[in-house]
Amino acid sequence: MVVVLVVLAMLNLLIGYVMGWHRVLGRLPGFRADEPADLTGARPQSAAAAMEAAQSAEFLARLHELSSNIQDITGRHTSRVGEITEELSLDGDESNPAAVLAAATELIKANRLLENELAATKNEIELQHQKLESTLAVARTDALTGLANRRAFDEELTRQLALAQRTGAALSLLMLDIDHFKHFNDQYGHQAGDEVLRRVARVLQDTLRHDDVVARYGGEEICALLPGDSIGEAKVATERVREAIERARVEFQGAELAVNASLGLAVATATDTGETLVRRADQALYDAKENGRNRSYFHNGAMTEPIAVMLRDSRRYHFDSVQQIAPYQNGVIPIGSQFRQYHCEDLSSTGFAYIATERPDYEQVVVSFGAADDPYFRTATIVNCSVIGDPERPLHRVGCVFVDRIDMDSLHENGDGAHVAMSPAVAT
């Protein structure tokens, strides 16, 4: 009976798995034939969707058939055991050792037959499970590049964004578009374009970390999720990808094709949805293409900026590791006693991270710079907060992006004597 229970448990688990996947398929973008185009305007993959729906239905039918087989097998075994017991009882030979031995022999034969039939069914279940795993892997993979496809990316974005917002971990989204991609198709044919896509995909896989999720987003667009990277690290990774693509060469029918790409980067905030994060990264990508291509831009929550310039400028600025920081709310610059000293990391002209003992319950901060008699202030938006150090005495690493600079001559006093910015930074 233990074997029966094990096989039934495996079968029920697999049926539940397939049915869950069958239901999920119907909700995924681009799966149902009547599904509208996604945010990028990509055409629904109705042919592939129909094939996957047919395959999942076939799996369900086969598993239900196996379930019926198990019921038949166990039913026959139960009947046979009943017959043996009844024969022994009718003959009145319960006390006859020879009769009991013969009945026991028949029971052993019945149990062996049951085990053999269940073992064959178990093997069939495992085979169906392997087929299902293979089908699901194909359903989540772009056939041309071998990267994750749009469906897999959407799922991973939803999962990782929820995780980042729950734990305060950092998450960045990089979006890439191959420059002048139509030129490769027009001049060399679509096979050349396919080879360019495959080469760029390999460059991203070789350049980014194993934990980064690289996917073909649609057409000549490729995207990557960079979990755990600070703002500075994500910018460096983005420029490293761009430079690696610029150095790459595509060999095609004796010609060596040079490839460039434009990239957009955005860091997830506490209020982002998958749609808004994609929109900001896409805006940065658009600005990279509009400003000459073969460059990368970063969306800081309020506007886009060129990453190469930001990285270059950050080397020219010198900041101490300890800064005066205070909450920034309603455009009011805090008074001196409200500023506290914090140890800062990755402090550059575009942003910084600071270490705090408590998680901030506000969305923006202000940092005091300059001489004591002639200060200026820079406001910044908090984009992530992660827990570091000893779990029993945790610290919080708070990542911020600069938004605006406020000089003393742009301030005025309100009725309470507080200094208020004439044009307060916009919270994002």
Short mmCIF file of C-alpha atoms in Angstrom, two decimals:
data_model
loop_
_atom_site.label_atom_id
_atom_site.label_comp_id
_atom_site.label_asym_id
_atom_site.label_seq_id
_atom_site.Cartn_x
_atom_site.Cartn_y
_atom_site.Cartn_z
CA MET A 1 0.00 0.00 0.00
CA VAL A 2 2.96 2.30 0.58
CA VAL A 3 3.85 1.99 -3.10
CA VAL A 4 0.27 2.82 -4.04
CA LEU A 5 0.25 5.92 -1.89
CA VAL A 6 3.61 7.12 -3.25
CA VAL A 7 2.51 6.71 -6.86
CA LEU A 8 -0.84 8.40 -6.20
CA ALA A 9 0.91 11.30 -4.46
CA MET A 10 3.26 11.75 -7.42
CA LEU A 11 0.38 11.65 -9.85
CA ASN A 12 -1.75 14.14 -7.91
CA LEU A 13 1.22 16.51 -7.58
CA LEU A 14 1.93 16.36 -11.30
CA ILE A 15 -1.73 16.83 -12.23
CA GLY A 16 -1.92 19.87 -9.96
CA TYR A 17 1.28 21.23 -11.48
CA VAL A 18 0.02 20.84 -15.04
CA MET A 19 -3.41 22.28 -14.22
CA GLY A 20 -1.79 25.27 -12.49
CA TRP A 21 0.41 25.87 -15.51
CA HIS A 22 -2.58 25.39 -17.81
CA ARG A 23 -4.44 28.13 -15.93
CA VAL A 24 -1.40 30.45 -15.87
CA LEU A 25 -0.93 30.10 -19.62
CA GLY A 26 -4.35 31.58 -20.19
CA ARG A 27 -3.44 34.72 -18.24
CA LEU A 28 -0.03 35.42 -19.68
CA PRO A 29 0.38 38.32 -22.14
CA GLY A 30 0.42 37.20 -25.73
CA PHE A 31 -0.79 33.68 -24.94
CA ARG A 32 -4.49 33.66 -25.70
CA ALA A 33 -5.48 34.23 -29.29
CA ASP A 34 -7.71 37.11 -28.21
CA GLU A 35 -4.99 38.75 -26.07
CA PRO A 36 -4.31 42.41 -27.03
CA ALA A 37 -0.81 43.59 -27.89
CA ASP A 38 1.53 44.13 -24.92
CA LEU A 39 3.01 47.46 -23.82
CA THR A 40 5.61 47.37 -26.58
CA GLY A 41 3.05 46.64 -29.29
CA ALA A 42 4.44 43.13 -29.78
CA ARG A 43 2.21 40.82 -31.80
CA PRO A 44 0.49 38.05 -29.75
CA GLN A 45 2.10 34.66 -30.32
CA SER A 46 -1.20 32.90 -31.08
CA ALA A 47 0.35 29.95 -32.99
CA ALA A 48 2.78 29.14 -30.21
CA ALA A 49 0.02 29.69 -27.67
CA ALA A 50 -2.28 27.23 -29.41
CA MET A 51 0.50 24.63 -29.54
CA GLU A 52 1.30 25.04 -25.84
CA ALA A 53 -2.40 24.85 -24.91
CA ALA A 54 -2.76 21.63 -26.93
CA GLN A 55 0.35 20.17 -25.26
CA SER A 56 -0.85 20.99 -21.76
CA ALA A 57 -4.27 19.51 -22.56
CA GLU A 58 -2.55 16.36 -23.86
CA PHE A 59 -0.55 16.10 -20.63
CA LEU A 60 -3.70 16.42 -18.55
CA ALA A 61 -5.48 13.74 -20.57
CA ARG A 62 -2.54 11.35 -20.23
CA LEU A 63 -2.26 11.95 -16.48
CA HIS A 64 -5.97 11.38 -15.95
CA GLU A 65 -5.57 8.14 -17.92
CA LEU A 66 -2.74 7.11 -15.61
CA SER A 67 -4.92 7.94 -12.62
CA SER A 68 -7.65 5.66 -13.99
CA ASN A 69 -5.05 2.92 -14.57
CA ILE A 70 -3.94 3.11 -10.95
CA GLN A 71 -7.54 2.82 -9.77
CA ASP A 72 -8.01 -0.25 -12.01
CA ILE A 73 -4.78 -1.82 -10.74
CA THR A 74 -5.61 -1.29 -7.09
CA GLY A 75 -9.19 -2.41 -7.70
CA ARG A 76 -8.03 -5.70 -9.25
CA HIS A 77 -5.57 -6.23 -6.41
CA THR A 78 -8.25 -5.62 -3.78
CA SER A 79 -10.59 -8.05 -5.53
CA ARG A 80 -7.89 -10.74 -5.77
CA VAL A 81 -7.00 -10.41 -2.09
CA GLY A 82 -10.71 -10.71 -1.24
CA GLU A 83 -11.01 -13.86 -3.36
CA ILE A 84 -8.03 -15.52 -1.69
CA THR A 85 -9.34 -14.69 1.77
CA GLU A 86 -12.83 -15.89 0.90
CA GLU A 87 -11.54 -19.20 -0.56
CA LEU A 88 -9.55 -19.85 2.58
CA SER A 89 -12.58 -19.10 4.74
CA LEU A 90 -15.00 -21.26 2.68
CA ASP A 91 -12.66 -24.27 2.78
CA GLY A 92 -12.51 -23.96 6.54
CA ASP A 93 -8.79 -24.44 6.39
CA GLU A 94 -7.70 -21.39 8.40
CA SER A 95 -5.93 -23.74 10.81
CA ASN A 96 -4.41 -25.91 8.09
CA PRO A 97 -0.76 -24.84 7.65
CA ALA A 98 -0.65 -26.03 4.03
CA ALA A 99 -3.80 -24.07 3.11
CA VAL A 100 -2.56 -20.96 4.90
CA LEU A 101 0.81 -21.26 3.13
CA ALA A 102 -0.92 -21.61 -0.26
CA ALA A 103 -3.04 -18.53 0.48
CA ALA A 104 0.03 -16.60 1.59
CA THR A 105 1.80 -17.59 -1.63
CA GLU A 106 -1.12 -16.30 -3.67
CA LEU A 107 -1.11 -13.04 -1.70
CA ILE A 108 2.63 -12.62 -2.36
CA LYS A 109 2.03 -13.16 -6.08
CA ALA A 110 -0.77 -10.59 -6.05
CA ASN A 111 1.41 -8.05 -4.23
CA ARG A 112 4.28 -8.59 -6.68
CA LEU A 113 1.94 -8.09 -9.61
CA LEU A 114 0.67 -4.90 -7.97
CA GLU A 115 4.20 -3.60 -7.42
CA ASN A 116 5.22 -4.36 -11.01
CA GLU A 117 2.19 -2.64 -12.47
CA LEU A 118 2.62 0.37 -10.18
CA ALA A 119 6.34 0.57 -10.96
CA ALA A 120 5.51 0.76 -14.68
CA THR A 121 2.96 3.48 -13.95
CA LYS A 122 5.48 5.37 -11.80
CA ASN A 123 8.00 5.30 -14.66
CA GLU A 124 5.34 6.64 -17.02
CA ILE A 125 4.54 9.46 -14.58
CA GLU A 126 8.23 10.39 -14.37
CA LEU A 127 8.48 10.36 -18.16
CA GLN A 128 5.46 12.67 -18.44
CA HIS A 129 7.02 14.97 -15.83
CA GLN A 130 10.26 15.18 -17.82
CA LYS A 131 8.30 15.99 -20.97
CA LEU A 132 6.40 18.69 -19.11
CA GLU A 133 9.59 20.26 -17.74
CA SER A 134 11.06 20.28 -21.25
CA THR A 135 7.91 21.90 -22.65
CA LEU A 136 7.87 24.58 -19.96
CA ALA A 137 11.54 25.37 -20.56
CA VAL A 138 10.86 25.82 -24.27
CA ALA A 139 7.83 27.99 -23.49
CA ARG A 140 10.05 30.36 -21.48
CA THR A 141 13.00 30.52 -23.92
CA ASP A 142 13.53 32.63 -27.02
CA ALA A 143 14.32 30.18 -29.80
CA LEU A 144 16.67 32.52 -31.70
CA THR A 145 18.95 33.79 -28.92
CA GLY A 146 18.53 31.16 -26.22
CA LEU A 147 17.69 33.92 -23.73
CA ALA A 148 14.61 34.02 -21.57
CA ASN A 149 11.63 35.26 -23.57
CA ARG A 150 9.22 38.10 -22.83
CA ARG A 151 6.88 35.81 -20.90
CA ALA A 152 9.66 34.62 -18.59
CA PHE A 153 10.89 38.20 -18.16
CA ASP A 154 7.45 39.48 -17.14
CA GLU A 155 7.19 36.76 -14.51
CA GLU A 156 10.70 37.42 -13.17
CA LEU A 157 10.18 41.19 -13.10
CA THR A 158 7.01 40.77 -11.05
CA ARG A 159 8.72 38.38 -8.64
CA GLN A 160 11.95 40.34 -8.19
CA LEU A 161 10.23 43.72 -7.88
CA ALA A 162 7.96 42.38 -5.13
CA LEU A 163 10.99 40.89 -3.36
CA ALA A 164 12.98 44.13 -3.63
CA GLN A 165 10.13 46.24 -2.29
CA ARG A 166 9.47 43.81 0.56
CA THR A 167 13.11 43.53 1.67
CA GLY A 168 14.49 46.91 0.60
CA ALA A 169 17.01 45.24 -1.73
CA ALA A 170 18.22 47.07 -4.83
CA LEU A 171 16.90 46.17 -8.29
CA SER A 172 17.85 47.78 -11.60
CA LEU A 173 16.43 47.30 -15.07
CA LEU A 174 18.63 47.67 -18.15
CA MET A 175 17.03 47.94 -21.58
CA LEU A 176 19.07 47.69 -24.79
CA ASP A 177 18.28 48.33 -28.43
CA ILE A 178 20.66 47.42 -31.26
CA ASP A 179 21.49 50.55 -33.27
CA HIS A 180 20.55 50.59 -36.97
CA PHE A 181 19.36 47.00 -36.79
CA LYS A 182 17.29 47.40 -39.96
CA HIS A 183 20.53 48.12 -41.82
CA PHE A 184 21.81 44.58 -41.19
CA ASN A 185 18.58 43.06 -42.48
CA ASP A 186 18.38 45.33 -45.52
CA GLN A 187 22.02 45.05 -46.60
CA TYR A 188 22.91 41.49 -45.63
CA GLY A 189 19.55 39.75 -45.17
CA HIS A 190 17.58 38.59 -42.18
CA GLN A 191 20.07 35.84 -41.41
CA ALA A 192 22.64 38.53 -40.71
CA GLY A 193 20.21 40.25 -38.39
CA ASP A 194 19.63 36.95 -36.58
CA GLU A 195 23.37 36.46 -36.16
CA VAL A 196 23.75 39.98 -34.77
CA LEU A 197 21.01 39.29 -32.21
CA ARG A 198 22.67 36.02 -31.18
CA ARG A 199 26.06 37.73 -30.83
CA VAL A 200 24.70 40.57 -28.70
CA ALA A 201 22.85 38.05 -26.53
CA ARG A 202 26.12 36.18 -25.91
CA VAL A 203 27.88 39.43 -25.04
CA LEU A 204 25.32 40.21 -22.34
CA GLN A 205 25.52 36.68 -20.94
CA ASP A 206 29.32 36.87 -20.83
CA THR A 207 29.45 40.40 -19.42
CA LEU A 208 26.75 40.33 -16.73
CA ARG A 209 26.65 38.14 -13.63
CA HIS A 210 25.14 34.67 -13.44
CA ASP A 211 22.34 35.99 -11.18
CA ASP A 212 21.33 38.73 -13.63
CA VAL A 213 18.28 37.83 -15.72
CA VAL A 214 18.81 38.53 -19.43
CA ALA A 215 15.81 38.28 -21.76
CA ARG A 216 14.82 39.14 -25.31
CA TYR A 217 12.14 41.75 -24.80
CA GLY A 218 10.98 41.92 -28.41
CA GLY A 219 12.45 42.58 -31.86
CA GLU A 220 15.99 43.89 -31.42
CA GLU A 221 15.42 44.86 -27.78
CA ILE A 222 17.10 42.92 -24.98
CA CYS A 223 16.68 43.65 -21.27
CA ALA A 224 18.33 42.57 -18.05
CA LEU A 225 17.35 42.63 -14.39
CA LEU A 226 20.28 43.45 -12.10
CA PRO A 227 19.33 42.48 -8.52
CA GLY A 228 21.45 43.71 -5.63
CA ASP A 229 23.49 46.28 -7.57
CA SER A 230 23.88 49.72 -6.04
CA ILE A 231 23.15 52.65 -8.33
CA GLY A 232 26.84 53.11 -9.02
CA GLU A 233 27.36 49.40 -9.73
CA ALA A 234 24.39 49.31 -12.11
CA LYS A 235 25.73 52.30 -14.04
CA VAL A 236 29.16 50.70 -14.36
CA ALA A 237 27.59 47.42 -15.50
CA THR A 238 25.51 49.24 -18.11
CA GLU A 239 28.53 51.03 -19.57
CA ARG A 240 30.52 47.79 -19.46
CA VAL A 241 27.82 46.09 -21.57
CA ARG A 242 27.76 48.95 -24.06
CA GLU A 243 31.54 48.90 -24.44
CA ALA A 244 31.61 45.10 -24.80
CA ILE A 245 29.05 45.27 -27.62
CA GLU A 246 31.05 48.05 -29.29
CA ARG A 247 34.15 45.82 -29.25
CA ALA A 248 32.30 42.75 -30.52
CA ARG A 249 32.40 41.77 -34.18
CA VAL A 250 29.93 39.57 -36.05
CA GLU A 251 31.36 37.26 -38.72
CA PHE A 252 28.86 36.75 -41.51
CA GLN A 253 29.57 35.32 -44.96
CA GLY A 254 33.13 36.64 -44.97
CA ALA A 255 32.16 40.10 -43.72
CA GLU A 256 32.96 41.49 -40.29
CA LEU A 257 30.01 43.48 -38.98
CA ALA A 258 30.49 46.14 -36.30
CA VAL A 259 27.62 46.44 -33.83
CA ASN A 260 26.61 49.24 -31.47
CA ALA A 261 23.74 49.51 -29.02
CA SER A 262 21.90 52.16 -27.02
CA LEU A 263 21.01 51.41 -23.41
CA GLY A 264 18.61 52.75 -20.80
CA LEU A 265 18.82 52.11 -17.04
CA ALA A 266 16.36 52.65 -14.19
CA VAL A 267 16.51 51.69 -10.51
CA ALA A 268 13.33 50.43 -8.86
CA THR A 269 11.78 52.63 -6.17
CA ALA A 270 9.41 51.71 -3.35
CA THR A 271 6.42 52.90 -5.40
CA ASP A 272 7.34 51.41 -8.78
CA THR A 273 5.23 48.88 -10.59
CA GLY A 274 6.66 46.69 -13.32
CA GLU A 275 5.02 48.99 -15.86
CA THR A 276 6.49 52.22 -14.44
CA LEU A 277 9.96 50.70 -14.07
CA VAL A 278 9.91 49.53 -17.69
CA ARG A 279 8.59 52.93 -18.79
CA ARG A 280 11.45 54.80 -17.09
CA ALA A 281 14.12 52.46 -18.46
CA ASP A 282 12.53 52.74 -21.90
CA GLN A 283 12.55 56.55 -21.66
CA ALA A 284 16.27 56.45 -20.84
CA LEU A 285 16.81 54.14 -23.83
CA TYR A 286 14.84 56.50 -26.07
CA ASP A 287 16.96 59.47 -24.96
CA ALA A 288 20.15 57.49 -25.57
CA LYS A 289 19.06 56.89 -29.17
CA GLU A 290 17.86 60.47 -29.65
CA ASN A 291 21.20 61.85 -28.46
CA GLY A 292 23.40 60.00 -30.93
CA ARG A 293 23.08 56.24 -30.20
CA ASN A 294 25.87 53.99 -28.91
CA ARG A 295 25.47 55.49 -25.45
CA SER A 296 23.70 54.78 -22.19
CA TYR A 297 21.30 56.94 -20.17
CA PHE A 298 20.01 56.66 -16.61
CA HIS A 299 16.54 57.67 -15.43
CA ASN A 300 16.89 59.00 -11.88
CA GLY A 301 13.17 59.20 -11.17
CA ALA A 302 12.77 62.74 -12.43
CA MET A 303 14.80 62.93 -15.65
CA THR A 304 17.41 61.10 -17.72
CA GLU A 305 21.15 61.70 -17.73
CA PRO A 306 24.03 60.25 -19.79
CA ILE A 307 25.81 57.55 -17.78
CA ALA A 308 29.25 57.96 -19.34
CA VAL A 309 29.31 61.65 -18.37
CA MET A 310 28.03 60.83 -14.90
CA LEU A 311 30.75 58.23 -14.33
CA ARG A 312 33.42 60.58 -15.68
CA ASP A 313 32.22 63.49 -13.55
CA SER A 314 32.05 61.34 -10.43
CA ARG A 315 35.81 60.85 -10.63
CA ARG A 316 36.35 64.61 -10.62
CA TYR A 317 34.24 65.30 -7.53
CA HIS A 318 35.62 64.61 -4.08
CA PHE A 319 33.27 63.99 -1.17
CA ASP A 320 34.05 63.10 2.41
CA SER A 321 32.62 59.78 3.60
CA VAL A 322 30.63 61.53 6.37
CA GLN A 323 27.84 63.92 5.38
CA GLN A 324 25.15 66.01 7.07
CA ILE A 325 21.77 64.54 6.06
CA ALA A 326 18.19 65.27 7.14
CA PRO A 327 14.66 64.38 5.98
CA TYR A 328 13.31 66.68 3.25
CA GLN A 329 9.55 67.18 3.36
CA ASN A 330 7.20 69.81 1.89
CA GLY A 331 10.10 71.85 0.53
CA VAL A 332 11.30 72.80 4.03
CA ILE A 333 15.06 72.82 4.63
CA PRO A 334 15.59 71.46 8.17
CA ILE A 335 17.34 73.56 10.79
CA GLY A 336 20.87 72.71 11.87
CA SER A 337 19.93 70.46 14.78
CA GLN A 338 17.85 68.23 12.49
CA PHE A 339 20.86 67.29 10.36
CA ARG A 340 22.73 64.19 11.46
CA GLN A 341 26.07 62.80 10.39
CA TYR A 342 25.90 59.62 8.32
CA HIS A 343 28.60 57.47 6.80
CA CYS A 344 28.14 57.52 2.99
CA GLU A 345 29.10 55.11 0.22
CA ASP A 346 29.17 55.47 -3.58
CA LEU A 347 28.91 59.25 -3.16
CA SER A 348 29.16 60.92 -6.57
CA SER A 349 27.66 63.80 -8.46
CA THR A 350 24.54 61.76 -9.20
CA GLY A 351 23.73 59.91 -6.00
CA PHE A 352 24.93 58.15 -2.88
CA ALA A 353 24.10 55.58 -0.24
CA TYR A 354 24.23 56.12 3.50
CA ILE A 355 24.14 53.80 6.49
CA ALA A 356 21.34 54.32 9.04
CA THR A 357 20.34 52.47 12.21
CA GLU A 358 16.64 52.77 11.37
CA ARG A 359 14.71 52.41 8.13
CA PRO A 360 13.66 55.90 6.92
CA ASP A 361 9.91 56.62 6.91
CA TYR A 362 10.25 59.49 4.43
CA GLU A 363 10.84 59.58 0.66
CA GLN A 364 13.44 62.35 0.27
CA VAL A 365 16.49 63.70 2.10
CA VAL A 366 18.55 66.87 1.92
CA VAL A 367 22.34 66.95 2.20
CA SER A 368 24.23 70.03 3.38
CA PHE A 369 27.36 70.97 1.42
CA GLY A 370 29.76 73.89 1.33
CA ALA A 371 31.22 76.11 4.04
CA ALA A 372 29.29 76.69 7.27
CA ASP A 373 28.83 80.39 6.43
CA ASP A 374 27.83 79.75 2.81
CA PRO A 375 26.10 76.36 2.56
CA TYR A 376 24.11 74.91 -0.29
CA PHE A 377 21.84 71.91 -0.22
CA ARG A 378 21.13 69.02 -2.54
CA THR A 379 17.88 67.12 -2.31
CA ALA A 380 17.72 63.43 -3.13
CA THR A 381 15.06 60.76 -3.58
CA ILE A 382 15.40 57.47 -1.72
CA VAL A 383 15.25 54.68 -4.30
CA ASN A 384 16.05 51.60 -2.18
CA CYS A 385 16.80 50.46 1.36
CA SER A 386 18.45 47.12 2.23
CA VAL A 387 19.26 45.48 5.56
CA ILE A 388 22.94 44.77 6.22
CA GLY A 389 25.06 43.57 9.12
CA ASP A 390 24.04 41.49 12.13
CA PRO A 391 20.36 40.40 11.90
CA GLU A 392 19.99 41.01 15.64
CA ARG A 393 21.31 44.57 15.34
CA PRO A 394 20.61 45.43 11.69
CA LEU A 395 21.76 48.49 9.81
CA HIS A 396 20.07 49.94 6.74
CA ARG A 397 21.86 50.88 3.53
CA VAL A 398 19.77 53.67 1.98
CA GLY A 399 20.33 54.38 -1.73
CA CYS A 400 19.53 57.89 -2.99
CA VAL A 401 19.58 59.78 -6.30
CA PHE A 402 20.20 63.54 -6.33
CA VAL A 403 17.29 65.59 -7.67
CA ASP A 404 17.95 69.31 -7.18
CA ARG A 405 20.42 71.86 -5.83
CA ILE A 406 19.18 74.62 -3.52
CA ASP A 407 21.30 77.68 -2.67
CA MET A 408 20.70 79.87 0.37
CA ASP A 409 19.65 82.82 -1.79
CA SER A 410 16.79 80.71 -3.23
CA LEU A 411 15.26 80.17 0.22
CA HIS A 412 12.70 82.25 2.06
CA GLU A 413 11.38 82.08 5.63
CA ASN A 414 7.84 81.00 6.32
CA GLY A 415 5.74 82.10 9.27
CA ASP A 416 7.48 79.60 11.57
CA GLY A 417 10.94 80.85 10.72
CA ALA A 418 11.78 77.73 8.71
CA HIS A 419 13.62 78.02 5.40
CA VAL A 420 11.52 76.91 2.45
CA ALA A 421 12.78 76.23 -1.06
CA MET A 422 11.22 78.48 -3.70
CA SER A 423 11.10 75.52 -6.12
CA PRO A 424 11.06 72.38 -4.02
CA ALA A 425 12.25 69.17 -5.63
CA VAL A 426 9.51 66.99 -6.99
CA ALA A 427 9.01 63.80 -5.03
CA THR A 428 8.93 60.65 -7.12
#
